[in-house]
Tab-separated table of C-alpha atoms and ligand atoms in Angstrom:
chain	number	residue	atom	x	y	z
W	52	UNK	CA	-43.720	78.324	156.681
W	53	UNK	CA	-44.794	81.682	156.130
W	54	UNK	CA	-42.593	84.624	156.461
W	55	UNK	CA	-44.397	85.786	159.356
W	56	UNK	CA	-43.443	82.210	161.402
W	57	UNK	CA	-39.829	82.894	160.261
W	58	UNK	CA	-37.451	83.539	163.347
W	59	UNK	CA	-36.613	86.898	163.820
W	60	UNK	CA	-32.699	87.753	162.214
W	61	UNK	CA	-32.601	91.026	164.355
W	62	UNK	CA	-33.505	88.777	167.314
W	63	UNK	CA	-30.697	86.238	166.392
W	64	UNK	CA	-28.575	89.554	166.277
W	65	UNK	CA	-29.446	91.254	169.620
W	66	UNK	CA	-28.747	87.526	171.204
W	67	UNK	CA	-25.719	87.604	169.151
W	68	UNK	CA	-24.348	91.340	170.587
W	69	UNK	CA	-25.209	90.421	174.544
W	70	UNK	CA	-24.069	87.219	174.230
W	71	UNK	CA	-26.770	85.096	174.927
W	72	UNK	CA	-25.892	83.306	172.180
W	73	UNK	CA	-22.400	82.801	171.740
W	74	UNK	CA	-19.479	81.834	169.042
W	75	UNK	CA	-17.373	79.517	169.603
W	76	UNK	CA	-14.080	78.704	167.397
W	77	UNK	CA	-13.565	75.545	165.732
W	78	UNK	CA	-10.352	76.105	164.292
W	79	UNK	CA	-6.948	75.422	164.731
W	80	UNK	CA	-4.590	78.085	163.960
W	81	UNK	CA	-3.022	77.735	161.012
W	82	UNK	CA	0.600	77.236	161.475
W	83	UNK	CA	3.717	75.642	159.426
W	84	UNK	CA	4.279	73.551	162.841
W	85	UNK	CA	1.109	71.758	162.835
W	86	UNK	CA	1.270	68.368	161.767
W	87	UNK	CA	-0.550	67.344	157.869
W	88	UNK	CA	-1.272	63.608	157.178
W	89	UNK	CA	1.545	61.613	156.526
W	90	UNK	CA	1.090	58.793	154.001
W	91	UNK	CA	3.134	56.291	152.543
W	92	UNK	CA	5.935	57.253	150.384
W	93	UNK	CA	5.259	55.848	147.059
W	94	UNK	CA	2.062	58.447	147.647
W	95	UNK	CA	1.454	61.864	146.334
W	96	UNK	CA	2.181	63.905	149.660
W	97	UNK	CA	0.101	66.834	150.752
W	98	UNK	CA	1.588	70.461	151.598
W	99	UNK	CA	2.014	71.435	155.104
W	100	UNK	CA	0.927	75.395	155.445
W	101	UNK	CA	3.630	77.668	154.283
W	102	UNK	CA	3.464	81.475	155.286
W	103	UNK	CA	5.694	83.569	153.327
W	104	UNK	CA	5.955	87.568	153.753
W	105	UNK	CA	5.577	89.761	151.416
W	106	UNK	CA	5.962	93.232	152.913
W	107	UNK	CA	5.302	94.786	156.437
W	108	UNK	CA	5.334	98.221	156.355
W	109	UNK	CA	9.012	98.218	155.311
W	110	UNK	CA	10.562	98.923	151.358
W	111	UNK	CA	8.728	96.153	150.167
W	112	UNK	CA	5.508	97.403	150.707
W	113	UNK	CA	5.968	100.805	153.376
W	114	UNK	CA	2.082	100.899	154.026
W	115	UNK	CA	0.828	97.515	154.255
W	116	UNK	CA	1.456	93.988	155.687
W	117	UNK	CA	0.512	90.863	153.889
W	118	UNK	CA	1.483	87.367	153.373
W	119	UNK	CA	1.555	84.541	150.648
W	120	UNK	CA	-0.010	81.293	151.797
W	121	UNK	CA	0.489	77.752	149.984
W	122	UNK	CA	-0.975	74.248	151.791
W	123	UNK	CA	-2.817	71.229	150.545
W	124	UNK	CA	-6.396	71.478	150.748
W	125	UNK	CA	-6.550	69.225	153.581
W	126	UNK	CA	-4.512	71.212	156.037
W	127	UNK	CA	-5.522	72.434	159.431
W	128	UNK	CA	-9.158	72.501	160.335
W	129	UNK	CA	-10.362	71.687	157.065
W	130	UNK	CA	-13.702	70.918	155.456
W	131	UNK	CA	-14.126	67.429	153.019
W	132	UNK	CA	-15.963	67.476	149.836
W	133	UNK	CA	-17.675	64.348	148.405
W	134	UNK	CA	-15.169	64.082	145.370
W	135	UNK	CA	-12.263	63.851	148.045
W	136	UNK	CA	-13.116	60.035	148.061
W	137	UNK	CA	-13.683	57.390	144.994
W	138	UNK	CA	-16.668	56.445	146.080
W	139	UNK	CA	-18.058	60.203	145.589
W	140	UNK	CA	-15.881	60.686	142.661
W	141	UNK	CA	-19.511	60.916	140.125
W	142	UNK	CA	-21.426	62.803	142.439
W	143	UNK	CA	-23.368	66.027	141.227
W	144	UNK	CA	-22.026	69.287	143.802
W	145	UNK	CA	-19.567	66.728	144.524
W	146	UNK	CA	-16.575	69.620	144.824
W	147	UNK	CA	-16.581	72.616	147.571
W	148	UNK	CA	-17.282	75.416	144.311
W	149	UNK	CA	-20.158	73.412	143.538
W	150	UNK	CA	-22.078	72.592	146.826
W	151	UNK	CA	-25.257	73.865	147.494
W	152	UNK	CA	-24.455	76.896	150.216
W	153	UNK	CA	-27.389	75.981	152.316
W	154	UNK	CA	-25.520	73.032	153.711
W	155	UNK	CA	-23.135	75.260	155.343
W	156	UNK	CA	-25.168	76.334	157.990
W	157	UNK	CA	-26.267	73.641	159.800
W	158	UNK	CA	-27.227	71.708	163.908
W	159	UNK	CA	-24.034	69.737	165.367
W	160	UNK	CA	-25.211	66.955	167.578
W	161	UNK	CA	-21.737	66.441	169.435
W	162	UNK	CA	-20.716	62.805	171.177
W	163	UNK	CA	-18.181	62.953	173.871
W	164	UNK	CA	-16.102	60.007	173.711
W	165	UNK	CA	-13.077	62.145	175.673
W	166	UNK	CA	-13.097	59.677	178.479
W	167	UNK	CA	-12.481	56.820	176.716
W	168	UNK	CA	-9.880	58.156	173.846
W	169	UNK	CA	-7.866	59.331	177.099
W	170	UNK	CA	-7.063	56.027	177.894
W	171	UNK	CA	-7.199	54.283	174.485
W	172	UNK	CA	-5.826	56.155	171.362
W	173	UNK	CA	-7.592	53.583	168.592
W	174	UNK	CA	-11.054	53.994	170.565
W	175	UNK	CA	-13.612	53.471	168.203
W	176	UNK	CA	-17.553	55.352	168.201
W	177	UNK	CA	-19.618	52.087	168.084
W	178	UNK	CA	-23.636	52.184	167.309
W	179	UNK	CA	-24.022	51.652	171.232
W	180	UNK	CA	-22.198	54.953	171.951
W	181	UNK	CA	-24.817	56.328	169.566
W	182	UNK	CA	-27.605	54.757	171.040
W	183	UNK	CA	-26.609	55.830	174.841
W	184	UNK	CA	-26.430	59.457	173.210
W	185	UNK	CA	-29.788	59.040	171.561
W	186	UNK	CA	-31.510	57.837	174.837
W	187	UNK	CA	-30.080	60.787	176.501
W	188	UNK	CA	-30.637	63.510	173.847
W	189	UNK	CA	-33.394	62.550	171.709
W	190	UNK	CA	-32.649	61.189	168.199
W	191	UNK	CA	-29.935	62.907	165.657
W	192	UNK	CA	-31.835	64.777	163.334
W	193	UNK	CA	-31.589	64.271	159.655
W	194	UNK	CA	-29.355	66.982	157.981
W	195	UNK	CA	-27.191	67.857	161.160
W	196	UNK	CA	-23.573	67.376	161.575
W	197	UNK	CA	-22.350	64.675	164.329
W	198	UNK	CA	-19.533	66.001	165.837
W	199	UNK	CA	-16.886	63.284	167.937
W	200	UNK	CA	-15.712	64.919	170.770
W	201	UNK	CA	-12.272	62.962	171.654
W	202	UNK	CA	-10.397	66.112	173.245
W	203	UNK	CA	-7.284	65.415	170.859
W	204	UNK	CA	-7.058	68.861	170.285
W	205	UNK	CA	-5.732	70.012	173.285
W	206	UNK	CA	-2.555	67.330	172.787
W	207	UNK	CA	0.726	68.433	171.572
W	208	UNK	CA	1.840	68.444	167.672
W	209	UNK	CA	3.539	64.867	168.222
W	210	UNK	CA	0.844	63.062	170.121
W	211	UNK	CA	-1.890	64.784	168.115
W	212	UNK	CA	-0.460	62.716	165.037
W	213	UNK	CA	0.377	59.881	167.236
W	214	UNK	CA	2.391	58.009	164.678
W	215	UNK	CA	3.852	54.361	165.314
W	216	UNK	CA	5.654	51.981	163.071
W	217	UNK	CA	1.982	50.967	161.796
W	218	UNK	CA	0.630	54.403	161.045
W	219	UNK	CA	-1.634	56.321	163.317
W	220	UNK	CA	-3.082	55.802	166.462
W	221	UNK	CA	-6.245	58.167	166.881
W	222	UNK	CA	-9.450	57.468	167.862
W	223	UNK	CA	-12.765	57.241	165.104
W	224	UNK	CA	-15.971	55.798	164.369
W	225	UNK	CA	-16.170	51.980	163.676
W	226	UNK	CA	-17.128	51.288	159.992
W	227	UNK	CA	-20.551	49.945	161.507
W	228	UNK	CA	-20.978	53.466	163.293
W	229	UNK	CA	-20.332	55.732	160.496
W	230	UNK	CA	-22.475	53.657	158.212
W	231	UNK	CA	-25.516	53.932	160.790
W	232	UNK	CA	-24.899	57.640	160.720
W	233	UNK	CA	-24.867	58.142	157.010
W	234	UNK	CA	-27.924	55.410	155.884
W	235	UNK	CA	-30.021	55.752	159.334
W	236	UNK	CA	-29.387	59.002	160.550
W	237	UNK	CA	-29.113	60.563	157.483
W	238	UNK	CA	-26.397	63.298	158.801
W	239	UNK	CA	-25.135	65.948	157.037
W	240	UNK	CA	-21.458	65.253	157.625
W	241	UNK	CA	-19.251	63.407	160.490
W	242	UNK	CA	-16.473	65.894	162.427
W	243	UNK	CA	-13.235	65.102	164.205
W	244	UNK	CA	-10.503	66.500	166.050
W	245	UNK	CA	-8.133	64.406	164.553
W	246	UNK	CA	-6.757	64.780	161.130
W	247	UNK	CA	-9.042	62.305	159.500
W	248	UNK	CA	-12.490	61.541	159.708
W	249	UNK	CA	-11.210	58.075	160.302
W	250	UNK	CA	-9.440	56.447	163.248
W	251	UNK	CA	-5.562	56.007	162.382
W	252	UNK	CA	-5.848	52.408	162.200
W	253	UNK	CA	-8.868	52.648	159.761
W	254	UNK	CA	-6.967	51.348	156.841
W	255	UNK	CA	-7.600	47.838	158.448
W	256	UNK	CA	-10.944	48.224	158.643
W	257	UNK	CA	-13.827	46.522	156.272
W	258	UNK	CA	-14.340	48.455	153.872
W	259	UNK	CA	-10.909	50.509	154.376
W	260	UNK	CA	-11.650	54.233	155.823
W	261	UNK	CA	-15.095	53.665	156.099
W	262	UNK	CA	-15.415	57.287	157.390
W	263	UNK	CA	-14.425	58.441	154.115
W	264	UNK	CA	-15.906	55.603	152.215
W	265	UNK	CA	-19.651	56.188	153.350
W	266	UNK	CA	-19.792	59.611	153.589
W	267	UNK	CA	-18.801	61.111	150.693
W	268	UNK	CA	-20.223	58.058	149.145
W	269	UNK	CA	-23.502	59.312	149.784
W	270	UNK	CA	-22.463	62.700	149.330
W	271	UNK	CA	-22.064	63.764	152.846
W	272	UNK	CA	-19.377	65.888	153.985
W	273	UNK	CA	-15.765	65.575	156.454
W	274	UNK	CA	-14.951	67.963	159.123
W	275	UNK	CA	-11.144	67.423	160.321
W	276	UNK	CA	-8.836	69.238	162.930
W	277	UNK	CA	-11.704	71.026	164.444
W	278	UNK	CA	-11.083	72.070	168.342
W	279	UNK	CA	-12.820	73.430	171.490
W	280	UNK	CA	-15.863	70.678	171.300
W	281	UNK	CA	-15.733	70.485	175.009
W	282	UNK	CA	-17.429	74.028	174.773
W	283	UNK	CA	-20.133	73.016	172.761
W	284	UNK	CA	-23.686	71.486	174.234
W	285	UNK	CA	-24.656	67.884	173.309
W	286	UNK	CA	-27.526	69.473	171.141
W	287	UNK	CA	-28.108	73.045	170.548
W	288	UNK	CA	-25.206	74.102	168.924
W	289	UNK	CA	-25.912	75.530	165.162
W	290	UNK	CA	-22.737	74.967	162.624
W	291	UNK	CA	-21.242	77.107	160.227
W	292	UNK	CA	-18.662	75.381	157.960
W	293	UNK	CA	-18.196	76.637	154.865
W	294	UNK	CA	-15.430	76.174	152.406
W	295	UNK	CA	-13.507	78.354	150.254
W	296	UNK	CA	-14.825	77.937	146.760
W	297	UNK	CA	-12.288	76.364	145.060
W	298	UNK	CA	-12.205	75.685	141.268
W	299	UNK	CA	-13.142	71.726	141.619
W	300	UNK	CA	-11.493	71.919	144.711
W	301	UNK	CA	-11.589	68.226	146.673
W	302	UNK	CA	-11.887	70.430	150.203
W	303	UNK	CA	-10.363	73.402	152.113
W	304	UNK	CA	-9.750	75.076	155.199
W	305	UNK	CA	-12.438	76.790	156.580
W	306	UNK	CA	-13.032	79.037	160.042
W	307	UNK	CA	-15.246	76.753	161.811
W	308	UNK	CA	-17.559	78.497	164.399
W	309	UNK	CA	-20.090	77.077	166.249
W	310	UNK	CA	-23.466	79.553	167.616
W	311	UNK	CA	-24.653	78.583	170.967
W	312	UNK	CA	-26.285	79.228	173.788
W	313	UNK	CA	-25.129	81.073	176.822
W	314	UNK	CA	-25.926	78.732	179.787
K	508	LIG	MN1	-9.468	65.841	154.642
């Protein structure tokens, strides 16, 4: 490609100030209330987000307002490095200072499986949910995201976690799915509303979190907690997802946004 075959960037900007093309917000708010994973106890836990003022235009500070934060990387809407999993734990660019930027902007290909996580909470995105996308939208480009659209962002804080005596109930791919995604597909990453790329129950699956297992095995990325993917277009959208650079850091939370067009 030549520069002159290059789209225009003023063009993408004009689009960008009518609104032909639009944003549209990924993220969850970050907030002390929203739930954080919840494993076992024996397990290191992870820090829900704390917000903490420092001054507000009062004698601690009389011109300015500003807060301290603290969380575990894997709060909120949150990105996933390869080295957040064993099986990408010797990975080159395998933490979020490390990867190379130009995976941060990227197409989201996004499967709607609303329908059939509102009546079953451990629905799982089998290859044949794939395939009926494919046949409607063409095939899932290499180096694109796959986003599952489940609509679990809209539920409240305690169904959103949906926890039971056995651990989680939320919807996922199957370990079959996710592994024709990765080796056939050859996506960038796999998103979720939920707070893992895995469904709750995925502990039980072969091999355990299988979401988890063959992504970041092959060096592919996670995108958890994200919301509004009933405003996004099966194809067309173009994600940015990019992670604060964190020394090493395993994965973050990130403002999500999504560019698409107006319809
Ligand atoms: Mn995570």
């Amino acid at each position: 490609m030549t520069a002159g075959d290059l789209p225009g960037i003023a063009a993408i900007a004009a689009a960008l100030a009518d609104r032909r093309l639009r944003i549209v917000d990924l993220t969850l708010t970050l907030d002390p209330d929203f739930p954080t994973i919840v494993l076992p106890p024996e397990l290191g836990p992870s820090a829900p987000f704390r917000i903490e003022e420092i001054s507000r235009y009062d004698h601690r500070g009389p011109a300015w307002y500003w807060n301290n934060i603290s969380m575990g990387e894997h709060t909120g809407t949150h990105f996933d490095a390869p080295a957040h999993w064993v099986t990408g734990r010797d990975l080159a660019k395998g933490t979020v200072d490390a990867i190379d930027p130009q995976n941060f902007i990227a197409p989201a290909c996004v499967i709607d499986g609303s329908a059939q996580a509102a009546v079953n909470a451990d629905f799982l995105l089998e290859i044949e949910d794939i395939e009926t996308w494919e046949a409607a939208n063409g095939p899932i480009p290499a180096g694109s995201w796959v986003l599952m659209r489940t609509d679990w962002s809209k539920r409240s804080p305690e169904l959103y976690a949906n926890l039971r005596a056995d651990g989680a109930h939320t919807p996922g791919p199957s370990a079959e799915a996710i592994r024709f995604l990765v080796e056939r597909r050859g996506i960038l990453g796999f998103g979720a509303e939920t707070i893992g790329t895995d469904a709750g129950q995925a502990h039980n699956f072969l091999p355990p979190y299988p979401a988890h297992s063959f992504l970041h095995g092959a060096g592919r990325y996670g995108l958890q907690c994200l919301t509004n993917l009933d405003l996004l277009p099966p194809t067309g959208a173009l994600l940015i997802a990019a992670p604060l650079k964190i020394v090493r850091g395993s994965g973050s939370p990130l403002r999500a946004l999504a560019i698409v067009p107006s319809v």
